[in-house]
PDB file of C-alpha atoms in Angstrom:
ATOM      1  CA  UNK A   1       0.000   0.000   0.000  1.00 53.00           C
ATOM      2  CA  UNK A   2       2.904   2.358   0.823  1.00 55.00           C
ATOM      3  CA  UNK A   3       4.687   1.798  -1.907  1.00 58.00           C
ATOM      4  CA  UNK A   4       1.332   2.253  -4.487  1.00 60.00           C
ATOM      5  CA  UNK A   5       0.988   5.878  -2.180  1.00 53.00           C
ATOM      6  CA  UNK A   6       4.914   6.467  -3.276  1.00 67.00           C
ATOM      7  CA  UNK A   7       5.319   5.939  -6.647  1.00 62.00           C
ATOM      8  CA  UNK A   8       1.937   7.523  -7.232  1.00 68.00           C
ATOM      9  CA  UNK A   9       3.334  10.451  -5.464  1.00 74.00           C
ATOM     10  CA  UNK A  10       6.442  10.535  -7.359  1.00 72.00           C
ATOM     11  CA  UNK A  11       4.328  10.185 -10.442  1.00 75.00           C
ATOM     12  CA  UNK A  12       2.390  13.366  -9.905  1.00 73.00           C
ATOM     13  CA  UNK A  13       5.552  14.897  -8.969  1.00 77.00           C
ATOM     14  CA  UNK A  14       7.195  13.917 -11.969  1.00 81.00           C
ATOM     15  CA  UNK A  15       3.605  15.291 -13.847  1.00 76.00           C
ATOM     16  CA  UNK A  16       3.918  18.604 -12.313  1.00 78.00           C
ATOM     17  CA  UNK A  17       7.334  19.244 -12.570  1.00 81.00           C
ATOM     18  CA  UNK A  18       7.418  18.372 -16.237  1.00 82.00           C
ATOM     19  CA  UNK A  19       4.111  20.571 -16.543  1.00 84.00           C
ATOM     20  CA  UNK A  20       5.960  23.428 -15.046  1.00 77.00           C
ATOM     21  CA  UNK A  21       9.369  22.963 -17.407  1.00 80.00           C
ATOM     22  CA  UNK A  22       6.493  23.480 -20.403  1.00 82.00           C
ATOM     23  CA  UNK A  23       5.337  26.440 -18.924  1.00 79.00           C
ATOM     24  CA  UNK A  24       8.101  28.078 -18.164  1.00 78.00           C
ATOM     25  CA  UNK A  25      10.072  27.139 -21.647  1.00 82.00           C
ATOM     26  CA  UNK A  26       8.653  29.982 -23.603  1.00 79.00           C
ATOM     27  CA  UNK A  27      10.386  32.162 -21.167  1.00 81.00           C
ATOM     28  CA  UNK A  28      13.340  30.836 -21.079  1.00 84.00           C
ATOM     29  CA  UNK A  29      13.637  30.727 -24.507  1.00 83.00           C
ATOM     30  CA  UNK A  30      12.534  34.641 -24.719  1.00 82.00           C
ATOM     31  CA  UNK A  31      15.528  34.880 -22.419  1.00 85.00           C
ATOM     32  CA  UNK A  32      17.705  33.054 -24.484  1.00 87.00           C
ATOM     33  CA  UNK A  33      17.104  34.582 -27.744  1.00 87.00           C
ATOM     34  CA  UNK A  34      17.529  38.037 -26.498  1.00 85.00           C
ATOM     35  CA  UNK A  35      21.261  37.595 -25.457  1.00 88.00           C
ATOM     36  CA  UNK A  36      21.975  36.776 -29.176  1.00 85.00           C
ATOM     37  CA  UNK A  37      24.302  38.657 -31.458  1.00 85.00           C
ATOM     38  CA  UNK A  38      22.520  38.188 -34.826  1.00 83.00           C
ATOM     39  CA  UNK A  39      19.678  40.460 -36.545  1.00 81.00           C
ATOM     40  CA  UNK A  40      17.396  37.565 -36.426  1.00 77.00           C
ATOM     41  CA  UNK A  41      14.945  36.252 -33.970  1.00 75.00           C
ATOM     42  CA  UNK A  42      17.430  33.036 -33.670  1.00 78.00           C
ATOM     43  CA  UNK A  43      19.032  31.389 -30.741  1.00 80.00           C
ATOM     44  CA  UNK A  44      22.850  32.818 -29.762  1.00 83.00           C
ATOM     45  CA  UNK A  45      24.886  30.145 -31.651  1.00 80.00           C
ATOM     46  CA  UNK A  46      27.902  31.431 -30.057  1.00 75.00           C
ATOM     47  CA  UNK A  47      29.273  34.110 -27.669  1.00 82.00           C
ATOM     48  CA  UNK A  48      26.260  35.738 -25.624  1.00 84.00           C
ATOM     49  CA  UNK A  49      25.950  39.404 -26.948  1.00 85.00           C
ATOM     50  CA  UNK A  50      24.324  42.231 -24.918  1.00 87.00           C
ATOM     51  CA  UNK A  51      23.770  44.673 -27.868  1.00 88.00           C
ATOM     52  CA  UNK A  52      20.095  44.584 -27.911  1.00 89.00           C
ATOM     53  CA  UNK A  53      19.947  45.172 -23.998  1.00 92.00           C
ATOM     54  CA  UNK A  54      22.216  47.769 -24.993  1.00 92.00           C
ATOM     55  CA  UNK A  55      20.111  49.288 -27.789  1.00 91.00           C
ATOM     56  CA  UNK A  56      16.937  48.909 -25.459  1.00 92.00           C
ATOM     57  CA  UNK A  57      18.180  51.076 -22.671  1.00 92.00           C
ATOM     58  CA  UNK A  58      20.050  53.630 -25.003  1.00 93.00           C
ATOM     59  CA  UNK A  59      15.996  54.287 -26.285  1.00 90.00           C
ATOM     60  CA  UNK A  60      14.202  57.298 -25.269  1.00 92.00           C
ATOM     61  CA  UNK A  61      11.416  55.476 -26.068  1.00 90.00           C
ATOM     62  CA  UNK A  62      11.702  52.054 -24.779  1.00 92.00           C
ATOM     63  CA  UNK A  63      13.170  53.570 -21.533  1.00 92.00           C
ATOM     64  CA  UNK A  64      10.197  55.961 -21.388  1.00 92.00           C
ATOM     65  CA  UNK A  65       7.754  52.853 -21.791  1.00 91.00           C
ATOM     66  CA  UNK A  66       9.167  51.495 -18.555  1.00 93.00           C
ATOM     67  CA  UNK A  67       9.204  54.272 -16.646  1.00 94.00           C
ATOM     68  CA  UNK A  68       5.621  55.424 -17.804  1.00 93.00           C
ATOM     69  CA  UNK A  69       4.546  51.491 -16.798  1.00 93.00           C
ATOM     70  CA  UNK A  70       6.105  52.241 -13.355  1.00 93.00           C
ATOM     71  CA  UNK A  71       3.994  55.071 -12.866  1.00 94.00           C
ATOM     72  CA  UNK A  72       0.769  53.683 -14.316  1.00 94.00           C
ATOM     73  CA  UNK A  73       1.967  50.501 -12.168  1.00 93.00           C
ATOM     74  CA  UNK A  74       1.554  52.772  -9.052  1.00 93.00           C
ATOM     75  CA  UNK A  75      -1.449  54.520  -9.708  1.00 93.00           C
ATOM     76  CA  UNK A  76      -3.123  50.870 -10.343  1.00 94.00           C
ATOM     77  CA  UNK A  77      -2.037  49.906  -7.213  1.00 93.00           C
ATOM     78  CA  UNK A  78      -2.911  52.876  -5.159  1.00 94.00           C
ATOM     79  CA  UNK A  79      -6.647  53.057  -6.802  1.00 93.00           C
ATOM     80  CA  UNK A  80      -7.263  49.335  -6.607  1.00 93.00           C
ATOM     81  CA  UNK A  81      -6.290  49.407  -2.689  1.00 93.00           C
ATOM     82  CA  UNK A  82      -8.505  52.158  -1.614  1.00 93.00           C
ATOM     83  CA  UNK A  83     -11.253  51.144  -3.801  1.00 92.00           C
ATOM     84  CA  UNK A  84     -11.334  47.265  -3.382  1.00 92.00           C
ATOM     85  CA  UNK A  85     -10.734  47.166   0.521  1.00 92.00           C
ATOM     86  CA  UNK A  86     -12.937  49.924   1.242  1.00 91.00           C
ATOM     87  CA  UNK A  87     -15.666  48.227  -1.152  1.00 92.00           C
ATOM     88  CA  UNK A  88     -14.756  44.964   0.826  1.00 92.00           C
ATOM     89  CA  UNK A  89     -15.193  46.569   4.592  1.00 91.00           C
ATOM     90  CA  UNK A  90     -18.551  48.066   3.350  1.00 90.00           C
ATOM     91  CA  UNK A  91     -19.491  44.659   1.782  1.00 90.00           C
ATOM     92  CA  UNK A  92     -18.171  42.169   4.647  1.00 89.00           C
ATOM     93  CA  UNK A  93     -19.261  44.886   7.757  1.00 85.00           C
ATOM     94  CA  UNK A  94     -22.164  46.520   7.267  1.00 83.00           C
ATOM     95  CA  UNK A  95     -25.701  45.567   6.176  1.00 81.00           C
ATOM     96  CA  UNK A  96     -27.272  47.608   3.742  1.00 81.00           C
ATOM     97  CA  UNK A  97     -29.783  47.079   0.661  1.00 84.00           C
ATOM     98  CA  UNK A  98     -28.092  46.481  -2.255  1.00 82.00           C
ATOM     99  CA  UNK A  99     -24.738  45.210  -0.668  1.00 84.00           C
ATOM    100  CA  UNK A 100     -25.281  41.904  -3.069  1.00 85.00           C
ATOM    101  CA  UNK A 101     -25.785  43.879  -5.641  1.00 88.00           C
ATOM    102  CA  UNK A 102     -22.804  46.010  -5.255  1.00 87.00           C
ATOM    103  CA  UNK A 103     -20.350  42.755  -4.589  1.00 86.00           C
ATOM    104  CA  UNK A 104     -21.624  41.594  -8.197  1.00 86.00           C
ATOM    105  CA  UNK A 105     -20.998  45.143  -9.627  1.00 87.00           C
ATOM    106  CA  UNK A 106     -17.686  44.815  -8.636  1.00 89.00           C
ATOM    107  CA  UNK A 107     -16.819  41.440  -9.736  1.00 89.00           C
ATOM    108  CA  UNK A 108     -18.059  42.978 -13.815  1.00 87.00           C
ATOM    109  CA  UNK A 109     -14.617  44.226 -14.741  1.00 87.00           C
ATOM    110  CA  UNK A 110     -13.396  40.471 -14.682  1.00 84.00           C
ATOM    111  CA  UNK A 111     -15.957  39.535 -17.130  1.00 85.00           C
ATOM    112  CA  UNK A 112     -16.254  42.182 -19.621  1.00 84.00           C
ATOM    113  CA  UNK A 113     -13.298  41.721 -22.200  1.00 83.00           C
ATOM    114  CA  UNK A 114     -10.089  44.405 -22.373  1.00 83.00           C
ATOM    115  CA  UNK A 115     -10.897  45.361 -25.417  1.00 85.00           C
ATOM    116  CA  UNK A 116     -14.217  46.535 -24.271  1.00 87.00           C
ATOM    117  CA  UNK A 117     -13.448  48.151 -21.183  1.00 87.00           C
ATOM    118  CA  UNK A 118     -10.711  49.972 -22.996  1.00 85.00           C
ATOM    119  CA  UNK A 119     -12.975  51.169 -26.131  1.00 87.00           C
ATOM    120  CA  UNK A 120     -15.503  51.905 -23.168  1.00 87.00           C
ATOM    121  CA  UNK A 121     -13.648  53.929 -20.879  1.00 88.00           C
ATOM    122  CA  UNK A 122     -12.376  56.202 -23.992  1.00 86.00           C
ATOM    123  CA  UNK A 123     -14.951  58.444 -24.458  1.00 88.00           C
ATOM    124  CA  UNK A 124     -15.137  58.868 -20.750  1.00 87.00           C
ATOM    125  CA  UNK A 125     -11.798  59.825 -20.132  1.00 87.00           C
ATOM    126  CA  UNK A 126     -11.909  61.919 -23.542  1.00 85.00           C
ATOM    127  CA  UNK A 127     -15.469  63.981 -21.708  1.00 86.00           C
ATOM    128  CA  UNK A 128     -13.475  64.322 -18.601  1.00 84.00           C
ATOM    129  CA  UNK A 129     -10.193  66.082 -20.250  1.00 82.00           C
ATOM    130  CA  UNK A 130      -7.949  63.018 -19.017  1.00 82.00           C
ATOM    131  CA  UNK A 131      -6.903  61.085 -22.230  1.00 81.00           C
ATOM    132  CA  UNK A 132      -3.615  61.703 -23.158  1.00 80.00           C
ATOM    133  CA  UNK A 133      -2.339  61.511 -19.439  1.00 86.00           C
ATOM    134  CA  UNK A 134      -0.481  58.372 -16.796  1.00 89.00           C
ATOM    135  CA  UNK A 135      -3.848  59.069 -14.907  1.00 90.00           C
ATOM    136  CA  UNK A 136      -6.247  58.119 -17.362  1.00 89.00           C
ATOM    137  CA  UNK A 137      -4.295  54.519 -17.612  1.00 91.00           C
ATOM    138  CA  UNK A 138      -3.554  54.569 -13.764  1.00 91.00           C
ATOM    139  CA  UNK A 139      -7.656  54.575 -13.702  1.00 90.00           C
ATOM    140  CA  UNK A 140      -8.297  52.013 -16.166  1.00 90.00           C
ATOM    141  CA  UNK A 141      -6.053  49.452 -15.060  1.00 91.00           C
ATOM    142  CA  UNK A 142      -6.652  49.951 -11.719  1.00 92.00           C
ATOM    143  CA  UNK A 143     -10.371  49.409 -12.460  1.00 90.00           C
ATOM    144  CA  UNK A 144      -9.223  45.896 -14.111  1.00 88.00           C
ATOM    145  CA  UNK A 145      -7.408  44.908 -10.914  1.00 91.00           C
ATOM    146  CA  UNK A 146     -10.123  46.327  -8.699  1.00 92.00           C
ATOM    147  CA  UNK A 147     -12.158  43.256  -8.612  1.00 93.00           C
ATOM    148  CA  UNK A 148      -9.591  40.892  -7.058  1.00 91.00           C
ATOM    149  CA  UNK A 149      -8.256  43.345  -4.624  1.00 92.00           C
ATOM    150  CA  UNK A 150     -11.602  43.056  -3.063  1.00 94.00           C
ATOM    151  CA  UNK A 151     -12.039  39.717  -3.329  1.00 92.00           C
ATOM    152  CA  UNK A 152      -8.708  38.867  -1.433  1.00 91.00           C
ATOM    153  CA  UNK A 153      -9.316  41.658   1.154  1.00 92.00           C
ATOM    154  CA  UNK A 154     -13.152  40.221   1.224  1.00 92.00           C
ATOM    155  CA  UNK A 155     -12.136  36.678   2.287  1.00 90.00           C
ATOM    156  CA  UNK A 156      -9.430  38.173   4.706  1.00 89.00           C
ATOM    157  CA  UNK A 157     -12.358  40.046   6.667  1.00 90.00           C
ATOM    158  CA  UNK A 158     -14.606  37.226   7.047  1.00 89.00           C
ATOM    159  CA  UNK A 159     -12.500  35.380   8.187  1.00 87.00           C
ATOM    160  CA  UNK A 160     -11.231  37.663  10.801  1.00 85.00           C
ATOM    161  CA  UNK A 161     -13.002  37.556  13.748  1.00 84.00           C
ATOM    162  CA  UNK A 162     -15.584  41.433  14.119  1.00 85.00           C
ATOM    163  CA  UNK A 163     -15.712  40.471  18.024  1.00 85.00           C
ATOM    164  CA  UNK A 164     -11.843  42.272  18.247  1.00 84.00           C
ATOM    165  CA  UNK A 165     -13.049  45.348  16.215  1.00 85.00           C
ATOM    166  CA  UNK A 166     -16.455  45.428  18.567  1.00 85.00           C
ATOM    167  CA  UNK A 167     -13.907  44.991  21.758  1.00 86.00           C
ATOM    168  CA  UNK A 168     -11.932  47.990  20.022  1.00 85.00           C
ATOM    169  CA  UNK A 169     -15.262  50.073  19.808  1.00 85.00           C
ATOM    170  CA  UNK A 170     -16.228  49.215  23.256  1.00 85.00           C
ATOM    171  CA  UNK A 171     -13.146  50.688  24.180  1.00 82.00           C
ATOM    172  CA  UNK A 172     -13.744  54.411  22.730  1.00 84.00           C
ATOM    173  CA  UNK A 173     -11.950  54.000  19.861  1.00 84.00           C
ATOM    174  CA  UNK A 174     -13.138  55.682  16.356  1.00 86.00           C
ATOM    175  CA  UNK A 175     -14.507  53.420  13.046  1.00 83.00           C
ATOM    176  CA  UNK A 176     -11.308  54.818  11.589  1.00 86.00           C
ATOM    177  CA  UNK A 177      -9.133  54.306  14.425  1.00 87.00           C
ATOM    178  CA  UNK A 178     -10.595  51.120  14.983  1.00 87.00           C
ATOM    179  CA  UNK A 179      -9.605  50.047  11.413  1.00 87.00           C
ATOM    180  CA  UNK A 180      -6.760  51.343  11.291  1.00 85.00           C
ATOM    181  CA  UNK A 181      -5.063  50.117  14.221  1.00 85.00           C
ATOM    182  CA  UNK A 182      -7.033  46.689  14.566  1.00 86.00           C
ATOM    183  CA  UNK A 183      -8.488  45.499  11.123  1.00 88.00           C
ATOM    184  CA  UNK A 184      -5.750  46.762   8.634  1.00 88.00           C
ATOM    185  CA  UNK A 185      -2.731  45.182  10.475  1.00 85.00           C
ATOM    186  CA  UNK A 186      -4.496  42.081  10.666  1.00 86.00           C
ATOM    187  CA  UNK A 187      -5.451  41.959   6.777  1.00 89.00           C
ATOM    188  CA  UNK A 188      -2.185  43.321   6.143  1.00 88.00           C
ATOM    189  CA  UNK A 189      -0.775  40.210   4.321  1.00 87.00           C
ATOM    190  CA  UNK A 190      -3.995  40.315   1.961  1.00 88.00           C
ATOM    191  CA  UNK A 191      -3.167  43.783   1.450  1.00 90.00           C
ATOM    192  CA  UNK A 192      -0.133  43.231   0.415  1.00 88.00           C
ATOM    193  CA  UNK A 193      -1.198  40.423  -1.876  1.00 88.00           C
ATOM    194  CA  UNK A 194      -3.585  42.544  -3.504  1.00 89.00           C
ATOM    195  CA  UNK A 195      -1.103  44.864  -4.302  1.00 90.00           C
ATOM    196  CA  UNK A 196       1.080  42.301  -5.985  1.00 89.00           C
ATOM    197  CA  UNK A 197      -1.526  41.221  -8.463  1.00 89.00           C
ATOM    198  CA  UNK A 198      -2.893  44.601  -9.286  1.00 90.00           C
ATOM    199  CA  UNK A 199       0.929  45.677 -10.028  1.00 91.00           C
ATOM    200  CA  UNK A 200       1.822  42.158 -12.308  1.00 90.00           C
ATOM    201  CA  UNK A 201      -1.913  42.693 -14.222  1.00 89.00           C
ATOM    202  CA  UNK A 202      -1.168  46.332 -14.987  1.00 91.00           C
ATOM    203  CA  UNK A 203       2.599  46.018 -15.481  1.00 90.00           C
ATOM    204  CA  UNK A 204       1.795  43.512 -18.400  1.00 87.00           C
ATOM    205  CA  UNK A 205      -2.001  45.391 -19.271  1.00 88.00           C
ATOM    206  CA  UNK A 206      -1.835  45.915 -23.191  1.00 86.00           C
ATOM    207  CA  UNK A 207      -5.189  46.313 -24.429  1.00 87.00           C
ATOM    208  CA  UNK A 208      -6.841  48.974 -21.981  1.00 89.00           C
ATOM    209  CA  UNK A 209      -3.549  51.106 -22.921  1.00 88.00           C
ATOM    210  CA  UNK A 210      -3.974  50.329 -26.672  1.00 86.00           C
ATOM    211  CA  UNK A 211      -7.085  52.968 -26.567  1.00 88.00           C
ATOM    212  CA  UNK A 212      -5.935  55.207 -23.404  1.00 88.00           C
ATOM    213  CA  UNK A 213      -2.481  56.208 -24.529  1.00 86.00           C
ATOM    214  CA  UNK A 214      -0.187  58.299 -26.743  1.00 85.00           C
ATOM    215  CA  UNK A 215       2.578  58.861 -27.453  1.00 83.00           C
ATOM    216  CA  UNK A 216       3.889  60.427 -24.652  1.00 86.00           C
ATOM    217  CA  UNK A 217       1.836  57.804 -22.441  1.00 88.00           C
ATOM    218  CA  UNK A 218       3.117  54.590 -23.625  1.00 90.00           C
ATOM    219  CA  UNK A 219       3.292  51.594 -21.855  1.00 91.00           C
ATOM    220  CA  UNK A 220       6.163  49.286 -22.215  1.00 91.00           C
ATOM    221  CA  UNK A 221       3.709  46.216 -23.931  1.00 90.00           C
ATOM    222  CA  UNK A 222       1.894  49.361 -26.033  1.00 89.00           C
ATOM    223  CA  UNK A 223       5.616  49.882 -27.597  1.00 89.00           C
ATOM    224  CA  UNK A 224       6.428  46.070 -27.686  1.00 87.00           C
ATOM    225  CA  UNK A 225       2.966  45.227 -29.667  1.00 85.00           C
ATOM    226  CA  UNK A 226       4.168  47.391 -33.071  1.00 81.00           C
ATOM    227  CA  UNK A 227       7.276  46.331 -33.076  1.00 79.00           C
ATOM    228  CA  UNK A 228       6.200  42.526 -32.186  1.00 77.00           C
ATOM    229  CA  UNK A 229       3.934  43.034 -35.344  1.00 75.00           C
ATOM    230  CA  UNK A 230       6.212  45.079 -38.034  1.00 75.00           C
ATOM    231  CA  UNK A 231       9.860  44.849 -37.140  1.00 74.00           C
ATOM    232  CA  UNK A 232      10.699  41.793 -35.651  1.00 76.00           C
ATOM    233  CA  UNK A 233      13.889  41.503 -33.498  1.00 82.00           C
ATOM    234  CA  UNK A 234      15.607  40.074 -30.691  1.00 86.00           C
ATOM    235  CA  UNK A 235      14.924  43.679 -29.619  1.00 87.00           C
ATOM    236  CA  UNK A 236      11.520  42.069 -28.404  1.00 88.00           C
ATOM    237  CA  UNK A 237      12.270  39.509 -26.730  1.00 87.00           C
ATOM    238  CA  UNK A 238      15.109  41.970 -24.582  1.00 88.00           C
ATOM    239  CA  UNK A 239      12.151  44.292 -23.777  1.00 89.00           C
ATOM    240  CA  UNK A 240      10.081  40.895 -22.452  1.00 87.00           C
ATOM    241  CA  UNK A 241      12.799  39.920 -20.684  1.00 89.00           C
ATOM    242  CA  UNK A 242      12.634  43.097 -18.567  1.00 90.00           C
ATOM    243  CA  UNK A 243       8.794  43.185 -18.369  1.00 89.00           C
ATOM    244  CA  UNK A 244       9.446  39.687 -16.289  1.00 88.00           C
ATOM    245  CA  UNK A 245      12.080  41.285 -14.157  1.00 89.00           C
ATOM    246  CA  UNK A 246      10.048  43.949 -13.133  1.00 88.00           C
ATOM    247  CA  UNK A 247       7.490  41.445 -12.373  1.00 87.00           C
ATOM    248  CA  UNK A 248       9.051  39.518 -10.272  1.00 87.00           C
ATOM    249  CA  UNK A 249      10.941  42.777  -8.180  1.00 86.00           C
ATOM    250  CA  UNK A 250       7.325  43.670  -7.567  1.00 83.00           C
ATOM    251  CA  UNK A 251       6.609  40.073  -6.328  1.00 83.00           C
ATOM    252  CA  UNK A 252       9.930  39.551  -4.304  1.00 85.00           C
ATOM    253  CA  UNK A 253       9.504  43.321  -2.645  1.00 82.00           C
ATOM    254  CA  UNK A 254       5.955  42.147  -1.485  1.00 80.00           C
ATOM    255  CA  UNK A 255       7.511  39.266  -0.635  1.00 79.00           C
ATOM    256  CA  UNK A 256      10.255  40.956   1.602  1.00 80.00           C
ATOM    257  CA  UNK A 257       7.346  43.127   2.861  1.00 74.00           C
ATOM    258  CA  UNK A 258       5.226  40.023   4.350  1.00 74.00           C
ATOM    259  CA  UNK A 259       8.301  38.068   5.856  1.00 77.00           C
ATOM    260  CA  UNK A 260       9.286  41.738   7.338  1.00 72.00           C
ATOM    261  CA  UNK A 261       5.972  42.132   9.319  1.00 64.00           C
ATOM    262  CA  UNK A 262       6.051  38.874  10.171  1.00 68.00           C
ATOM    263  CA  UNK A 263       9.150  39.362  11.696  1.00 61.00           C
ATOM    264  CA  UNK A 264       7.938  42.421  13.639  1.00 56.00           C
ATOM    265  CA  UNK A 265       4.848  40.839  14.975  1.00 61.00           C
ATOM    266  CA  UNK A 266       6.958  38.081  16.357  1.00 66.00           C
ATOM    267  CA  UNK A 267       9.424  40.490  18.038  1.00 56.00           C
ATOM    268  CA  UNK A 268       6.585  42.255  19.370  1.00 51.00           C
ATOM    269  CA  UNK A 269       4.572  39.004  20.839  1.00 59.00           C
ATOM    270  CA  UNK A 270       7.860  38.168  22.325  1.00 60.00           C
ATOM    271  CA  UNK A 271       8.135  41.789  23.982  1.00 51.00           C
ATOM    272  CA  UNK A 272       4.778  40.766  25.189  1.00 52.00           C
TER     273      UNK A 272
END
């Protein structure tokens, strides 16, 4: 019987692994290809070659695409936060007519297509006298990544226990207070997860931005998708390469972030 539960075990192992070594080989291949010294989209068949890392960094307009998805990046984050977990307290904390209804209306974003909520939110920002600008893309994107902000800060709150915010009540202290010095540090870590997604979904967001921005306001995957389409180059596969790094910087500093208040909580029970 054990041994049936062990090489079954080793066989989904062995599944999984090999499942993960085909996702991950389009990467590494994008990876590969870009530290090659020839014109053409072709593995390095030689020496490794930096010249189109070279040529992507010496770009006003390749470096302005990263720094401009930075930005939007931030504002995504920053809208998506205060949006989703204050929707989520409302939703998870107070009783109210409609609060079904509003938990659906923010789930729609996840459901209606890119394309759509980009071609949609163009006239809008157009009326308003925001196209053109890194807030106009901060909005849409962090509209995108609204919906599961709030549902990670949603199933953090129920599952957190209101009888410690109604003890901090009892006590004299504020809604706000109370939230801010009893619910918030102990939803923290979804918090912080929240952020992470909204940053990887608008960091790699191409469609939303394909209607929203110029020019001046491109993203780094709105400048990859001509030159992906027209001209292509190991120059691509360079700029992909540092879309992932950013990614996972953004993932690792949340990271860091949750193992650091970790660490602080259990230097602080200990002080206890």
């Amino acid at each position: 019987m054990r041994r049936r539960l062990s090489v079954s075990r080793l066989t989904g192992n062995i599944f999984g692994l090999g499942t993960l070594l085909l996702l991950l080989w389009p990467l590494a291949y994008a990876v590969w290809i870009s530290f090659t010294p020839s014109e053409l989209l072709e593995p390095p068949r030689g020496e490794l070659s930096l010249r189109w890392y070279r040529r992507f960094f010496n770009s006003p307009q390749w470096t302005a695409g990263v720094w401009n998805s930075l930005e939007v990046a931030g504002l995504a984050v920053a809208g998506s936060l205060i949006g989703g977990t204050g929707l989520a307290v409302a939703v998870t904390r107070h009783h109210f007519r409609g609060r079904r209804l509003l938990s659906g209306a923010v789930m729609l974003p996840l459901f209606v297509p890119s394309v759509v909520l980009g071609m949609g939110l163009l006239p809008w920002v157009r009326f308003l006298g925001f196209w053109g600008s890194l807030w106009s893309l901060g909005a849409g994107h962090a509209l995108w990544s609204l919906p599961v902000v709030f549902l990670v800060v949603r199933s953090a709150l129920e599952e957190l226990d209101p009888a410690l915010e109604e003890a901090a009540r009892g006590l004299g202290a504020s809604p706000f207070l109370t939230f801010r010095r009893v619910t918030l540090p102990l939803i923290m870590p979804a918090v912080l997860s929240g952020a992470a997604m909204g940053f990887v979904l608008s960091l790699n967001e191409f469609m939303i931005a394909l209607f929203l921005a110029t020019p001046d306001t491109e993203t780094l995957p709105k400048v990859i998708w001509p030159n992906l389409r027209y001209t292509l180059t190991p120059l691509v596969a360079a700029a992909s390469c540092v879309t992932m790094l950013l990614t996972l910087a953004g993932l690792a500093l949340t990271s860091s972030l949750l193992r650091m208040e970790r660490f602080v909580d259990r230097l602080l029970s200990r002080g206890k």
